[in-house]
Coordinates of C-alpha atoms and ligand atoms in Angstrom, one line a residue:
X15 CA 0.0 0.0 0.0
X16 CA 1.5 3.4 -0.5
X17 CA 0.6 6.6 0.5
X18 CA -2.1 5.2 3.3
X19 CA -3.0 4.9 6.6
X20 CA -2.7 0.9 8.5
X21 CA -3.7 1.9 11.9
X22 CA -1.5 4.5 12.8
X23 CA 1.1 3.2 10.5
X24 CA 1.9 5.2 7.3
X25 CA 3.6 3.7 4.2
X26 CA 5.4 5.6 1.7
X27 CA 8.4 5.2 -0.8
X28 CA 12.2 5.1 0.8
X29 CA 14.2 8.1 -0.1
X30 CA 17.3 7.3 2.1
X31 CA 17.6 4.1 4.7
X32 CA 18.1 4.8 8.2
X33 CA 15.9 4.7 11.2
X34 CA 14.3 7.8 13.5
X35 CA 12.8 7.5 16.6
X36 CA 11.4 11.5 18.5
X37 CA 9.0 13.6 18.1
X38 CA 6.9 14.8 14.8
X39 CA 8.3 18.4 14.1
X40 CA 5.6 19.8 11.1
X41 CA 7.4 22.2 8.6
X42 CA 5.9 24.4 6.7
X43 CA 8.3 24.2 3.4
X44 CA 7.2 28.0 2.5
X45 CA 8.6 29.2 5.6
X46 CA 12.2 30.2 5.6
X47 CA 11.9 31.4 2.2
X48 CA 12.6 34.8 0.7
X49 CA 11.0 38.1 2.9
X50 CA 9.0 40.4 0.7
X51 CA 10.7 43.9 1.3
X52 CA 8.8 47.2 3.0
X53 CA 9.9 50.9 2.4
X54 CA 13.4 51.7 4.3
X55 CA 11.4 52.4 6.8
X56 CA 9.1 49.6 7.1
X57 CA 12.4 47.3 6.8
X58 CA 14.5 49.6 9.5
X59 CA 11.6 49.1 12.2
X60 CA 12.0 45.5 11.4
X61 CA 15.0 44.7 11.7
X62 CA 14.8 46.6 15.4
X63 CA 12.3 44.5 16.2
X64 CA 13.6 41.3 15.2
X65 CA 16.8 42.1 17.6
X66 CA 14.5 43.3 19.7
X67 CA 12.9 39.8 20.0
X68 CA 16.0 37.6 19.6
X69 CA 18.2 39.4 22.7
X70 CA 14.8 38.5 24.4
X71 CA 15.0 34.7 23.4
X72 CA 18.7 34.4 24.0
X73 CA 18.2 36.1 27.7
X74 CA 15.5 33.6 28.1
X75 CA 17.7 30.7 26.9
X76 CA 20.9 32.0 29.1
X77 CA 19.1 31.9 32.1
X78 CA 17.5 28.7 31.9
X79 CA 20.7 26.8 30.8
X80 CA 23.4 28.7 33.0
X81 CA 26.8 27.4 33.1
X82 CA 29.3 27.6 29.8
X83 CA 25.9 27.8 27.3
X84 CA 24.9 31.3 29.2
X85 CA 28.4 32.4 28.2
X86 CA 28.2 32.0 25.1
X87 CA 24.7 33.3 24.6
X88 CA 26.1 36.4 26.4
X89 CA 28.5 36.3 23.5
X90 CA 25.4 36.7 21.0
X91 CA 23.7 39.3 23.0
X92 CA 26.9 41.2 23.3
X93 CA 26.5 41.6 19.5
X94 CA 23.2 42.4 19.1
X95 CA 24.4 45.2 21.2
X96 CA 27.5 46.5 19.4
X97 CA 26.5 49.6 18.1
X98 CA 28.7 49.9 15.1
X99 CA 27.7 46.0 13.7
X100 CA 24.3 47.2 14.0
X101 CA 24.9 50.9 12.6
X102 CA 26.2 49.2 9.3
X103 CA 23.9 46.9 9.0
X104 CA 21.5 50.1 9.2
X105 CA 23.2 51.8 6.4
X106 CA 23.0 48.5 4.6
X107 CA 18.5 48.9 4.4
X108 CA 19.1 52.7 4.1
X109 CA 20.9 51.5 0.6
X110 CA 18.0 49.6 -0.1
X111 CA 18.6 46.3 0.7
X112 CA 15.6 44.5 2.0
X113 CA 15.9 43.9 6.4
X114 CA 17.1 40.4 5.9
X115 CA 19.4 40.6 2.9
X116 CA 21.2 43.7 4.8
X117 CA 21.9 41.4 8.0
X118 CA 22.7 38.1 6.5
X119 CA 25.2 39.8 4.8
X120 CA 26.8 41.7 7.4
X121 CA 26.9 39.0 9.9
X122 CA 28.3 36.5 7.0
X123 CA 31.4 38.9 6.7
X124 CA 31.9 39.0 10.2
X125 CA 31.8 35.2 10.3
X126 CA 34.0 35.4 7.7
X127 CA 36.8 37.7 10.0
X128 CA 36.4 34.9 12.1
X129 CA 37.2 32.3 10.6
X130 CA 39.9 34.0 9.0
X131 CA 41.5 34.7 12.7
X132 CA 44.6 33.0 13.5
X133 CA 43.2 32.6 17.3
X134 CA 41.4 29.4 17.6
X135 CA 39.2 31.3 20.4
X136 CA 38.2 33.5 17.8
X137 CA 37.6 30.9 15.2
X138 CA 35.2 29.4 17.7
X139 CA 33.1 32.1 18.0
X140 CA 31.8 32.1 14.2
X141 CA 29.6 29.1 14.8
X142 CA 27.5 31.7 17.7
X143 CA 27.1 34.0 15.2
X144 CA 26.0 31.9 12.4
X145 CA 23.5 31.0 15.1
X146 CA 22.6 34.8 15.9
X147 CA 22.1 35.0 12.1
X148 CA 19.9 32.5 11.6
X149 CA 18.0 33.3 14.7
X150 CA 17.5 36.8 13.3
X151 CA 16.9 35.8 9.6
X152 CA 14.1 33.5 10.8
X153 CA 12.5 35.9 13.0
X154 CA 12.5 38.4 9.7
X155 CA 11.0 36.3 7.3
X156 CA 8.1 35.0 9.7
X157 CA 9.2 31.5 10.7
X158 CA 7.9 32.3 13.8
X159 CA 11.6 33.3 16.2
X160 CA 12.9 30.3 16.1
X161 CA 15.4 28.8 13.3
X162 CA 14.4 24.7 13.0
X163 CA 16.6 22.2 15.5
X164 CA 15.5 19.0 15.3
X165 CA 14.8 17.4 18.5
X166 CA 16.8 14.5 19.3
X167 CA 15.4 12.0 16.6
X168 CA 12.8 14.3 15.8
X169 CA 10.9 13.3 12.4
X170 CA 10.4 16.3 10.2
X171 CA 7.2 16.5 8.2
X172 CA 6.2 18.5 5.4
X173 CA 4.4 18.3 1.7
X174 CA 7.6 18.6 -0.2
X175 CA 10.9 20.3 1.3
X176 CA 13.3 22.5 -1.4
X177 CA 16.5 21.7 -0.9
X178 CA 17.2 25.0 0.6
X179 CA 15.1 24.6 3.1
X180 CA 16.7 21.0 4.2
X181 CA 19.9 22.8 4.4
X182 CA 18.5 25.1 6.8
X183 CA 17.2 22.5 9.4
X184 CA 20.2 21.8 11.6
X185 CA 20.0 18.0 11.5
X186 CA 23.2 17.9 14.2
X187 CA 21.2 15.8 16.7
X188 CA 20.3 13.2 14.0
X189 CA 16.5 12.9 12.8
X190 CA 14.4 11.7 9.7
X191 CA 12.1 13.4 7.1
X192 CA 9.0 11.8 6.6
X193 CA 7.1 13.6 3.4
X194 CA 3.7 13.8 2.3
X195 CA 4.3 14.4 -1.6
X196 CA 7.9 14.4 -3.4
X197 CA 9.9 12.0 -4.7
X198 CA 12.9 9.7 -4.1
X199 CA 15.0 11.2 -6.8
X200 CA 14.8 14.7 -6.1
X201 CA 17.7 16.5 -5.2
X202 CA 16.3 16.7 -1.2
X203 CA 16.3 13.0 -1.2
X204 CA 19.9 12.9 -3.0
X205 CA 21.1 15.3 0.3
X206 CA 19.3 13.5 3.1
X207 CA 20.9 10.6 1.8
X208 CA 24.4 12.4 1.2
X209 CA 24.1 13.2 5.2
X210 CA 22.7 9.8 6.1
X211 CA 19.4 11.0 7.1
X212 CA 16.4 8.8 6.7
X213 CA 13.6 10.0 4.7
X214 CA 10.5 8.5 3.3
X215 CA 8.2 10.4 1.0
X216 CA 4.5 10.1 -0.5
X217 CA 3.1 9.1 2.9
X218 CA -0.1 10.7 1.5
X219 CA -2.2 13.0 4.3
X220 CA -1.1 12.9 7.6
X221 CA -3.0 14.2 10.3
X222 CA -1.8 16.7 12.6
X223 CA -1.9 14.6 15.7
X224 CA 0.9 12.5 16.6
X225 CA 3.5 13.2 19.0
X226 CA 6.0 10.6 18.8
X227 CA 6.9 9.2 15.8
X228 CA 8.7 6.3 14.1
X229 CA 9.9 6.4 10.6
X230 CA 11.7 3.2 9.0
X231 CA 13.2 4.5 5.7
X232 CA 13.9 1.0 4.9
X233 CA 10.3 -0.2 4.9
X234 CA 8.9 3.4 3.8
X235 CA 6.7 3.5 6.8
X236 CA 6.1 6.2 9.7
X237 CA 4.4 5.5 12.7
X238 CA 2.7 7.6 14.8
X239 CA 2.2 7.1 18.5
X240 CA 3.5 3.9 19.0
X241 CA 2.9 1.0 21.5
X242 CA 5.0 -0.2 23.1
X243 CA 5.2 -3.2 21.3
X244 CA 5.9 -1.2 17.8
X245 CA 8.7 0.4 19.5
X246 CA 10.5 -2.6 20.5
X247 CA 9.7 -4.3 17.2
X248 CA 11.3 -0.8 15.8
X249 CA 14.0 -0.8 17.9
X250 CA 15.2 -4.5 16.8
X251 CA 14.8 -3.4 12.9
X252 CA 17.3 -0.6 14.1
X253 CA 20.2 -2.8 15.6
X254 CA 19.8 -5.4 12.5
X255 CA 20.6 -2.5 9.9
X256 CA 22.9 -1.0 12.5
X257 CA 24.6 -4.3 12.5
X258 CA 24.4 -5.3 8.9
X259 CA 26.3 -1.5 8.2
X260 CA 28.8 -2.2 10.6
X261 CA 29.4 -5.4 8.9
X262 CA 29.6 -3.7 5.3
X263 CA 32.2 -0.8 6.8
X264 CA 34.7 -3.7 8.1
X265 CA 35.1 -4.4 3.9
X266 CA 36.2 -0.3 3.4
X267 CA 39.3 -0.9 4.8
X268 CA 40.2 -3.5 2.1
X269 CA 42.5 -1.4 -0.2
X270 CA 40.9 -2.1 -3.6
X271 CA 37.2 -3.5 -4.9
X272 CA 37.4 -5.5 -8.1
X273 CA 35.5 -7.8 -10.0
X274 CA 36.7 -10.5 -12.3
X275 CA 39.7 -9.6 -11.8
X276 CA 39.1 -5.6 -12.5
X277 CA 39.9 -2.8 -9.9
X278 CA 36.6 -0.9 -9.8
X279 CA 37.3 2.9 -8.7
X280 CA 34.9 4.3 -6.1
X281 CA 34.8 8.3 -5.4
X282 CA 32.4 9.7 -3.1
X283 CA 29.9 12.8 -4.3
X284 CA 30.0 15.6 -2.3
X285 CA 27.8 19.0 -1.6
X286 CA 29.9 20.7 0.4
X287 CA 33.6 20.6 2.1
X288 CA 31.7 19.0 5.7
X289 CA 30.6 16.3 3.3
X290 CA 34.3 15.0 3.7
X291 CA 33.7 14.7 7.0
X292 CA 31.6 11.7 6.9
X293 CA 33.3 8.4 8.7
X294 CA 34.0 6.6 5.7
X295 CA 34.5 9.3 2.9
X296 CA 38.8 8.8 4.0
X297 CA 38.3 4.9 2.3
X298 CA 37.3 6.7 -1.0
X299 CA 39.3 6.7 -4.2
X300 CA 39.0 10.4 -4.5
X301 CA 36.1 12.8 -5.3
X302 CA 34.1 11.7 -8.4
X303 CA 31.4 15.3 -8.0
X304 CA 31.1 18.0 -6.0
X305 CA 28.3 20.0 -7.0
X306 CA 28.9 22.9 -6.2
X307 CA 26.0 24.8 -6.8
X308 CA 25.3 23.9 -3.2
X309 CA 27.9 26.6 -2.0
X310 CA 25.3 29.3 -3.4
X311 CA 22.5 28.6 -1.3
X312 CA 21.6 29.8 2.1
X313 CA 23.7 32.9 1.1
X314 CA 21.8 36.2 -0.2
X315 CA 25.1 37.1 -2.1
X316 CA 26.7 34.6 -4.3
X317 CA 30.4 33.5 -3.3
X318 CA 33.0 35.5 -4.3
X319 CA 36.2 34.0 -6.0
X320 CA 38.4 33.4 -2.7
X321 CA 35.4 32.6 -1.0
X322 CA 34.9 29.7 -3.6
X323 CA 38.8 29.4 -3.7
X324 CA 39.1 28.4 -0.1
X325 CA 36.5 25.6 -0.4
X326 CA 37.7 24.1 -3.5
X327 CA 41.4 24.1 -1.7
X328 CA 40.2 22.5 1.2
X329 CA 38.7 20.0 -0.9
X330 CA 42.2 19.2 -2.6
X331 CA 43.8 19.2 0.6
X332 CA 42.0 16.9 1.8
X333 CA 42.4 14.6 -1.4
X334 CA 46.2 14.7 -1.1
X335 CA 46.8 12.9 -4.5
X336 CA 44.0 11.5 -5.0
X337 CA 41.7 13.0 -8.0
X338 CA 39.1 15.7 -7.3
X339 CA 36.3 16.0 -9.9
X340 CA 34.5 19.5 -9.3
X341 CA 31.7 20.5 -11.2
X342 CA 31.2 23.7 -12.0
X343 CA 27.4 25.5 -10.8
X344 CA 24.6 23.2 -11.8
X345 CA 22.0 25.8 -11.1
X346 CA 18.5 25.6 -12.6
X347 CA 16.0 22.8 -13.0
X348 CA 14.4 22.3 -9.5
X349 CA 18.0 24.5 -7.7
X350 CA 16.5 28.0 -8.1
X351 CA 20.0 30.4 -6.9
X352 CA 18.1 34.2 -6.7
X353 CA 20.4 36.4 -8.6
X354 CA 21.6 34.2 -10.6
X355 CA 18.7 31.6 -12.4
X356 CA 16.0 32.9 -14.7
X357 CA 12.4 33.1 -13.2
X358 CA 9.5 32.5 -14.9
X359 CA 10.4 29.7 -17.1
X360 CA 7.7 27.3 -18.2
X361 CA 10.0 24.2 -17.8
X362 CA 13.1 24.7 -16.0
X363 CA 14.2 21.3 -16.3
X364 CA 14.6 21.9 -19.8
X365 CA 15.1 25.7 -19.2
X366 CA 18.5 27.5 -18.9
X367 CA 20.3 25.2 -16.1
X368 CA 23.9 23.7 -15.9
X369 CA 26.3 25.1 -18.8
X370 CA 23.9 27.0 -20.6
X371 CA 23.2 29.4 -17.4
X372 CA 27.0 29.9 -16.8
X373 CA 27.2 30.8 -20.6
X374 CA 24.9 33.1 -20.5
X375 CA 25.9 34.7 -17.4
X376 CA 29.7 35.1 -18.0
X377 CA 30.3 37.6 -15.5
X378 CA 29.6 35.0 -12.4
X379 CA 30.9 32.0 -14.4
X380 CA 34.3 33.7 -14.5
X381 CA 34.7 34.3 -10.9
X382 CA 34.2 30.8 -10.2
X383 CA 36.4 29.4 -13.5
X384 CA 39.3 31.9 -11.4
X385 CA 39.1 30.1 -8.7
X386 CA 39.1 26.6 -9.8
X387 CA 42.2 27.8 -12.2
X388 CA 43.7 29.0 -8.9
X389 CA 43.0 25.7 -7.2
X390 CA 44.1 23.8 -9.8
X391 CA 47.6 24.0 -9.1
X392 CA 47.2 23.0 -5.6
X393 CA 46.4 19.2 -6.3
X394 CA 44.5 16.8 -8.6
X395 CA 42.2 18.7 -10.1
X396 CA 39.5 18.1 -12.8
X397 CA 36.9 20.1 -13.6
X398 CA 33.4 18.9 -15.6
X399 CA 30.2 21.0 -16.8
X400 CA 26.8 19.5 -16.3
X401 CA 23.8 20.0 -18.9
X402 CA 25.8 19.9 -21.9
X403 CA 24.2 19.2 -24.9
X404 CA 26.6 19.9 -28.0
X405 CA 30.3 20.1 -28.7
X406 CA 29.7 23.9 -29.1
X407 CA 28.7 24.4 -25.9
X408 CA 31.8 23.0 -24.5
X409 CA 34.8 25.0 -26.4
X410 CA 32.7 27.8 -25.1
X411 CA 33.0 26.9 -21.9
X412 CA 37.0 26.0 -22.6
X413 CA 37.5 29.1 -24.5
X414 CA 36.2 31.2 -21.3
X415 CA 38.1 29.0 -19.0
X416 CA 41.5 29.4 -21.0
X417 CA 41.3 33.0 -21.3
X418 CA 40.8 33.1 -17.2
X419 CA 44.5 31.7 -16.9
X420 CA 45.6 33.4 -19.0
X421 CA 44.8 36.9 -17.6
X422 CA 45.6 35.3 -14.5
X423 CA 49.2 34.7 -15.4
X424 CA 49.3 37.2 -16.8
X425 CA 48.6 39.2 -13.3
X426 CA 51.0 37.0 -12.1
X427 CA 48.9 34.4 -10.3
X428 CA 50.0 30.8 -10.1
X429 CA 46.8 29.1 -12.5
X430 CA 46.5 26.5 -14.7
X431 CA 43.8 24.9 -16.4
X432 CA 43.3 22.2 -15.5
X433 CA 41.9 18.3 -16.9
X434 CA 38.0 19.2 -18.4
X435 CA 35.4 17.0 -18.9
X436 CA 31.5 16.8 -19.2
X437 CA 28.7 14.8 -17.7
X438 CA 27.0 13.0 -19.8
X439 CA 23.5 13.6 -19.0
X440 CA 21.5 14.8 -21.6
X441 CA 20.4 11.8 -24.2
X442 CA 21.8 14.1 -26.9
X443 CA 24.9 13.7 -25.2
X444 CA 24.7 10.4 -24.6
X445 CA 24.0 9.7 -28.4
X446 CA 27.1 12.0 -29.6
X447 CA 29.3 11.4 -27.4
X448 CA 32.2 10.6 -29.9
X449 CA 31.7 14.7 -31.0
X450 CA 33.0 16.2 -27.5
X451 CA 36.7 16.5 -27.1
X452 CA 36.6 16.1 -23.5
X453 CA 39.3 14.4 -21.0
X454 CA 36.7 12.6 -19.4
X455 CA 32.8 11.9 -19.1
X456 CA 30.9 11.7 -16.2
X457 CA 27.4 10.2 -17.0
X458 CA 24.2 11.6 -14.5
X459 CA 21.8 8.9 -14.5
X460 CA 19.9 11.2 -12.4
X461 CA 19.1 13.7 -15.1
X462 CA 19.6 11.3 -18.1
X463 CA 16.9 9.0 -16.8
X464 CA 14.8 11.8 -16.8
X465 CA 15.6 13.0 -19.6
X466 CA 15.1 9.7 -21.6
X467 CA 12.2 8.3 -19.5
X468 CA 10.5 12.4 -19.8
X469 CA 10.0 11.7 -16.1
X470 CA 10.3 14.6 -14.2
X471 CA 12.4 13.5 -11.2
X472 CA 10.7 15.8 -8.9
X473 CA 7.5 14.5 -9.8
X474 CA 6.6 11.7 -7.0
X475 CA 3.7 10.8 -8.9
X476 CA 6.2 9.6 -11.8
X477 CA 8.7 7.5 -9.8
X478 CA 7.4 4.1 -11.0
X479 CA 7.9 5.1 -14.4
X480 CA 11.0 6.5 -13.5
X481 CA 13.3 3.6 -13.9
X482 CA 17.1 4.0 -14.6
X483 CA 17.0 0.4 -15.3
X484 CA 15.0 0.9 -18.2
X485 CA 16.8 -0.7 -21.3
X486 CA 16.8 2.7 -22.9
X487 CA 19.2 4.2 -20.2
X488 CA 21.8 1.2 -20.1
X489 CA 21.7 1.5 -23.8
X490 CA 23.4 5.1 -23.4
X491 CA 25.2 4.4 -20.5
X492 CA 26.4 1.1 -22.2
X493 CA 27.4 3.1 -25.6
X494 CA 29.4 6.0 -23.7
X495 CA 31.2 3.7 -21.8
X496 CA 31.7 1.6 -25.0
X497 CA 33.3 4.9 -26.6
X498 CA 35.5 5.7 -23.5
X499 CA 37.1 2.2 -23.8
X500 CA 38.0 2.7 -27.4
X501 CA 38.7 6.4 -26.9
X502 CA 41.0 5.8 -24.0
X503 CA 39.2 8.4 -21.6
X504 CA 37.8 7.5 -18.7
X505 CA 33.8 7.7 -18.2
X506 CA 32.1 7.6 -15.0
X507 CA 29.0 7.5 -13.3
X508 CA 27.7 10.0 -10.7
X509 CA 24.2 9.8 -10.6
X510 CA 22.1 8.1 -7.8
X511 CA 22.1 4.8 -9.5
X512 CA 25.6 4.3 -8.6
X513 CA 24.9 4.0 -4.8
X514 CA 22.1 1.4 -5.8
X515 CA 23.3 -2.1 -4.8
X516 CA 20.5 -3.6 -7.4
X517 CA 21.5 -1.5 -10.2
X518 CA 25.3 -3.0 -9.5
X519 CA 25.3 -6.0 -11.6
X520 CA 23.5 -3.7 -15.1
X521 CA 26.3 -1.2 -14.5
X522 CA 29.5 -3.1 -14.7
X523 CA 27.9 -5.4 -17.2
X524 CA 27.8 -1.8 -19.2
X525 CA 31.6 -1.9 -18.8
X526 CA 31.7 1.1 -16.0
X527 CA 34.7 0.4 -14.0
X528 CA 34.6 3.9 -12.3
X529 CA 31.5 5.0 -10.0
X530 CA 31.1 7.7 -7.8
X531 CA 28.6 7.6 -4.6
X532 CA 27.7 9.1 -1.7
X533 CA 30.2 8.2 1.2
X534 CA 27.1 6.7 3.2
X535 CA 26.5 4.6 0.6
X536 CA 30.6 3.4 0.2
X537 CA 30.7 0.8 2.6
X538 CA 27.6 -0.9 1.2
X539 CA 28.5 -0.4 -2.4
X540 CA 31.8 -1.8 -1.9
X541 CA 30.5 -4.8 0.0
X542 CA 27.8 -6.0 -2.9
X543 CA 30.9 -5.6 -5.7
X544 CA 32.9 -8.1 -3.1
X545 CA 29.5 -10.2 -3.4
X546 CA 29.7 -10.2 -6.9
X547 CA 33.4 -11.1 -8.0
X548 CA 32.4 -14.3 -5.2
X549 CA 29.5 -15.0 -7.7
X550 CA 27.2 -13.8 -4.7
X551 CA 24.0 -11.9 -5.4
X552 CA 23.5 -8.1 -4.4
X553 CA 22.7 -9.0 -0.6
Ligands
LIG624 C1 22.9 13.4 -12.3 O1 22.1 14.1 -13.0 O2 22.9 12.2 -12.3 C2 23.8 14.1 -11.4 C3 24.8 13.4 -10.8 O3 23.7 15.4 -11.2 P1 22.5 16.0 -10.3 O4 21.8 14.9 -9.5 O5 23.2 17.0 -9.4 O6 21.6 16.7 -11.3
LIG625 MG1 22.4 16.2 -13.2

């Protein structure tokens, strides 16, 4: 049964395994969005009132939890009360900027001093004032005071969550998302399970009852108000997958994967530079994507180059030698980046997303080609653009690229450009692959399922059609990885299906030899290829 109520037992479709046991914490997706903007005026009075109400909460907050936590809320309401912070941010509305825009921005260059400060002390301090932003920014834009932290466990329902708004939640004390509508290929589903949250989605109406709640994103389901007798049978489902996990991670430390006598590469997909810190992303082969789109959201400005520098290094630090595929901005289709995306297109997924954006907006495409030129002579590097679709589209993208080192050198700063390749997403791609003169291909089963299958893959209501098993997909992915092997370049996949322990067998039988997954999914990955070259099945 999907999308129905058994009891008080609710069944959906998994979007990432893992098990959550606390409270049901509702979410209104809308909330946390962008504030609509007053006269100067209107926003001025705002923002007063916004600090107004947050030194209140914190002073509430310090004297209930005393100790070290009331020193460092006295932190935060020392700079609600620094008169020149607050001054600029003033200045900032009385340029125009709407209340929110005007302290996000402020407080994220202080945050940045901070981190910047040699003293650790200092350094410290920056996560308190992220948290005195958000606090602020929620108050502003309505969420009612409070910015979202999950209860211990806590199960967060909503209709459909953007991804922006899942990287506002602060997931730190673990938790699940239990949706009523989306879809387990969306990009929300792709981060919960990129940060090992569980998440279960079309679990139809809910009602808005139910305190406690249990939500099994291996058997879809979500219960609310347990017996006792559900809890314990919960609890037991828990320490089996617990278990089985722990005996999948005992394979990472194996030094190779191979089947039939074939090393198989695995690299771990990233969003962010925290993604690397994930337990077992250290038994990866290197980094097969980092999308970093992701670095745009949550900010009301877009990165500037060092900004983007500084992440992209610590990335290849953390690589050593190993290889470090970045992706340049994937923005678009369902990842809306205000400022930067076009509004008001009928169809975004087939809209101006990926490589045709950063064409068209050169001027923010060039700061972040500077930085990846900057970066790449710090370590492995290879860079790839999503969404292309023709040959064209890529010597653009080269032609831009080499004309940023070169003004760079030029300037004196140590660049280079560095290894460039594409994914291989779009079917035309797929179909022409022997046209591109790349270094390598990455193929996104993600996008080139939709794209083949014209399922969109935000569209729950599509996600039994929505196959990437479908003989029309392996036919693409088997043909670009046919032209890889005769063309000498390397091809990889990236997309979801890659982490998929049943889609295993179809994608080494296509002659992939490369995959890139997300590091909760390594140890399991790695565990059904040792299954295979046995002659087990997928487990
Ligand atoms: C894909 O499309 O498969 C892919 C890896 O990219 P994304 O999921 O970010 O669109
Ligand atoms: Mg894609």
């Amino acid at each position: 049964m999907q999308g129905g109520a058994a009891g008080s037992a609710y069944r959906g479709r998994t979007a990432s395994i893992g098990f959550a046991h606390g409270p049901l914490v509702r979410v209104d997706a809308g909330a946390g969005g962008e504030r609509v903007a007053g006269t100067l005026v209107e926003e001025a009075l705002a923002l007063r009132k916004a600090i107004d109400l947050a030194s209140g909460q914190i002073a509430d907050l310090a004297a209930s939890a005393g100790g070290e936590a009331a020193q460092i809320l006295e932190f935060q309401v020392a700079l609600l009360e620094d008169e020149d912070l607050i001054e600029q941010i003033f200045a900032s509305i009385g340029e125009g900027r709407p209340a929110d825009v005007a302290w996000r921005s402020t407080l994220d260059e202080q945050i940045a001093e901070y981190n910047a400060a040699a003293d650790e002390y200092l350094q410290a301090r920056s996560s308190d004032l992220a948290d005195l932003r958000d606090r602020v920014v929620h108050i502003l834009r309505g969420d009612e005071g409070e910015p979202l932290k999950i209860p211990s466990g806590g199960v967060v329902c909503a209709d459909d969550l953007p991804p922006s708004r899942f990287l506002e939640i602060d997931w730190s004390g673990g938790g699940g998302l239990a949706l009523l509508h989306g879809s387990p290929t969306s990009h929300v589903a792709m981060l919960a399970r990129a940060r090992g949250i569980p998440m279960v989605v079309q679990l139809g109406a809910i009602p808005d009852a139910g305190a406690t709640a249990l939500l099994d994103g291996e058997g879809a389901t979500l219960e609310l108000d347990p017996s006792a007798e559900q809890v314990r049978i919960f609890e037991k489902r828990r320490e089996s997958h617990r278990k089985s996990r722990a005996s999948a991670r005992a394979i990472l430390r194996r030094p190779t994967a191979s089947w039939r006598g074939e090393h198989i590469k695995l690299l771990i997909n990233i969003q962010r530079v925290d993604d690397l810190e994930h337990a077992d992303a250290q038994y990866a082969d290197g980094i097969g994507l980092m999308r970093t789109e992701f670095l745009l959201a949550g900010h009301s400005e877009l990165p500037d180059e060092e900004t983007q520098f500084q992440a992209y290094d610590a990335v290849l630090r953390w690589a050593g030698q190993r290889p470090v595929t970045i992706r340049t901005f994937d923005a678009g289709g369902d990842k809306p980046v205000p400022g930067f995306t076009f509004d008001g297109e009928a169809n975004p997924f087939l809209g101006v997303r990926g490589l045709r954006l950063c064409l068209a907006r050169p001027e923010i495409f060039a700061v972040q080609l500077r930085a990846l030129a900057r970066a790449a002579v710090r370590g492995n590097l290879k860079v790839m653009f999503p969404m292309v679709t023709s040959a064209d589209e890529l010597e653009a993208g080269r032609k831009l690229f080499a004309d940023v080192v070169q003004r760079l050198q030029a300037d004196g700063i140590a660049a280079m450009l560095p290894e460039l390749g594409i994914m291989v997403e779009v079917p035309a791609a797929a179909l022409a692959v022997s046209s591109f003169k790349a270094s390598f291909f990455s193929i996104g089963s993600n996008d080139l399922a939709q794209y083949v299958l014209a399922c969109d893959r935000s569209n729950g209501a599509l996600a039994p059609l929505m196959d990437p098993l479908h003989p029309a997909v392996l036919e693409l992915i088997s043909r670009t990885a046919e032209h890889g092997r005769r063309a000498g370049v390397s091809v990889s996949l990236c997309g979801d299906m890659a982490g998929d322990p049943r889609c295993l067998p179809a994608l080494l039988n296509c002659g992939l030899r490369e995959l890139s997954v997300n590091a909760s999914a390594l140890a399991q990955i790695k565990q059904t290829i040792d299954r295979l070259s046995s002659g087990g099945g997928v487990g």
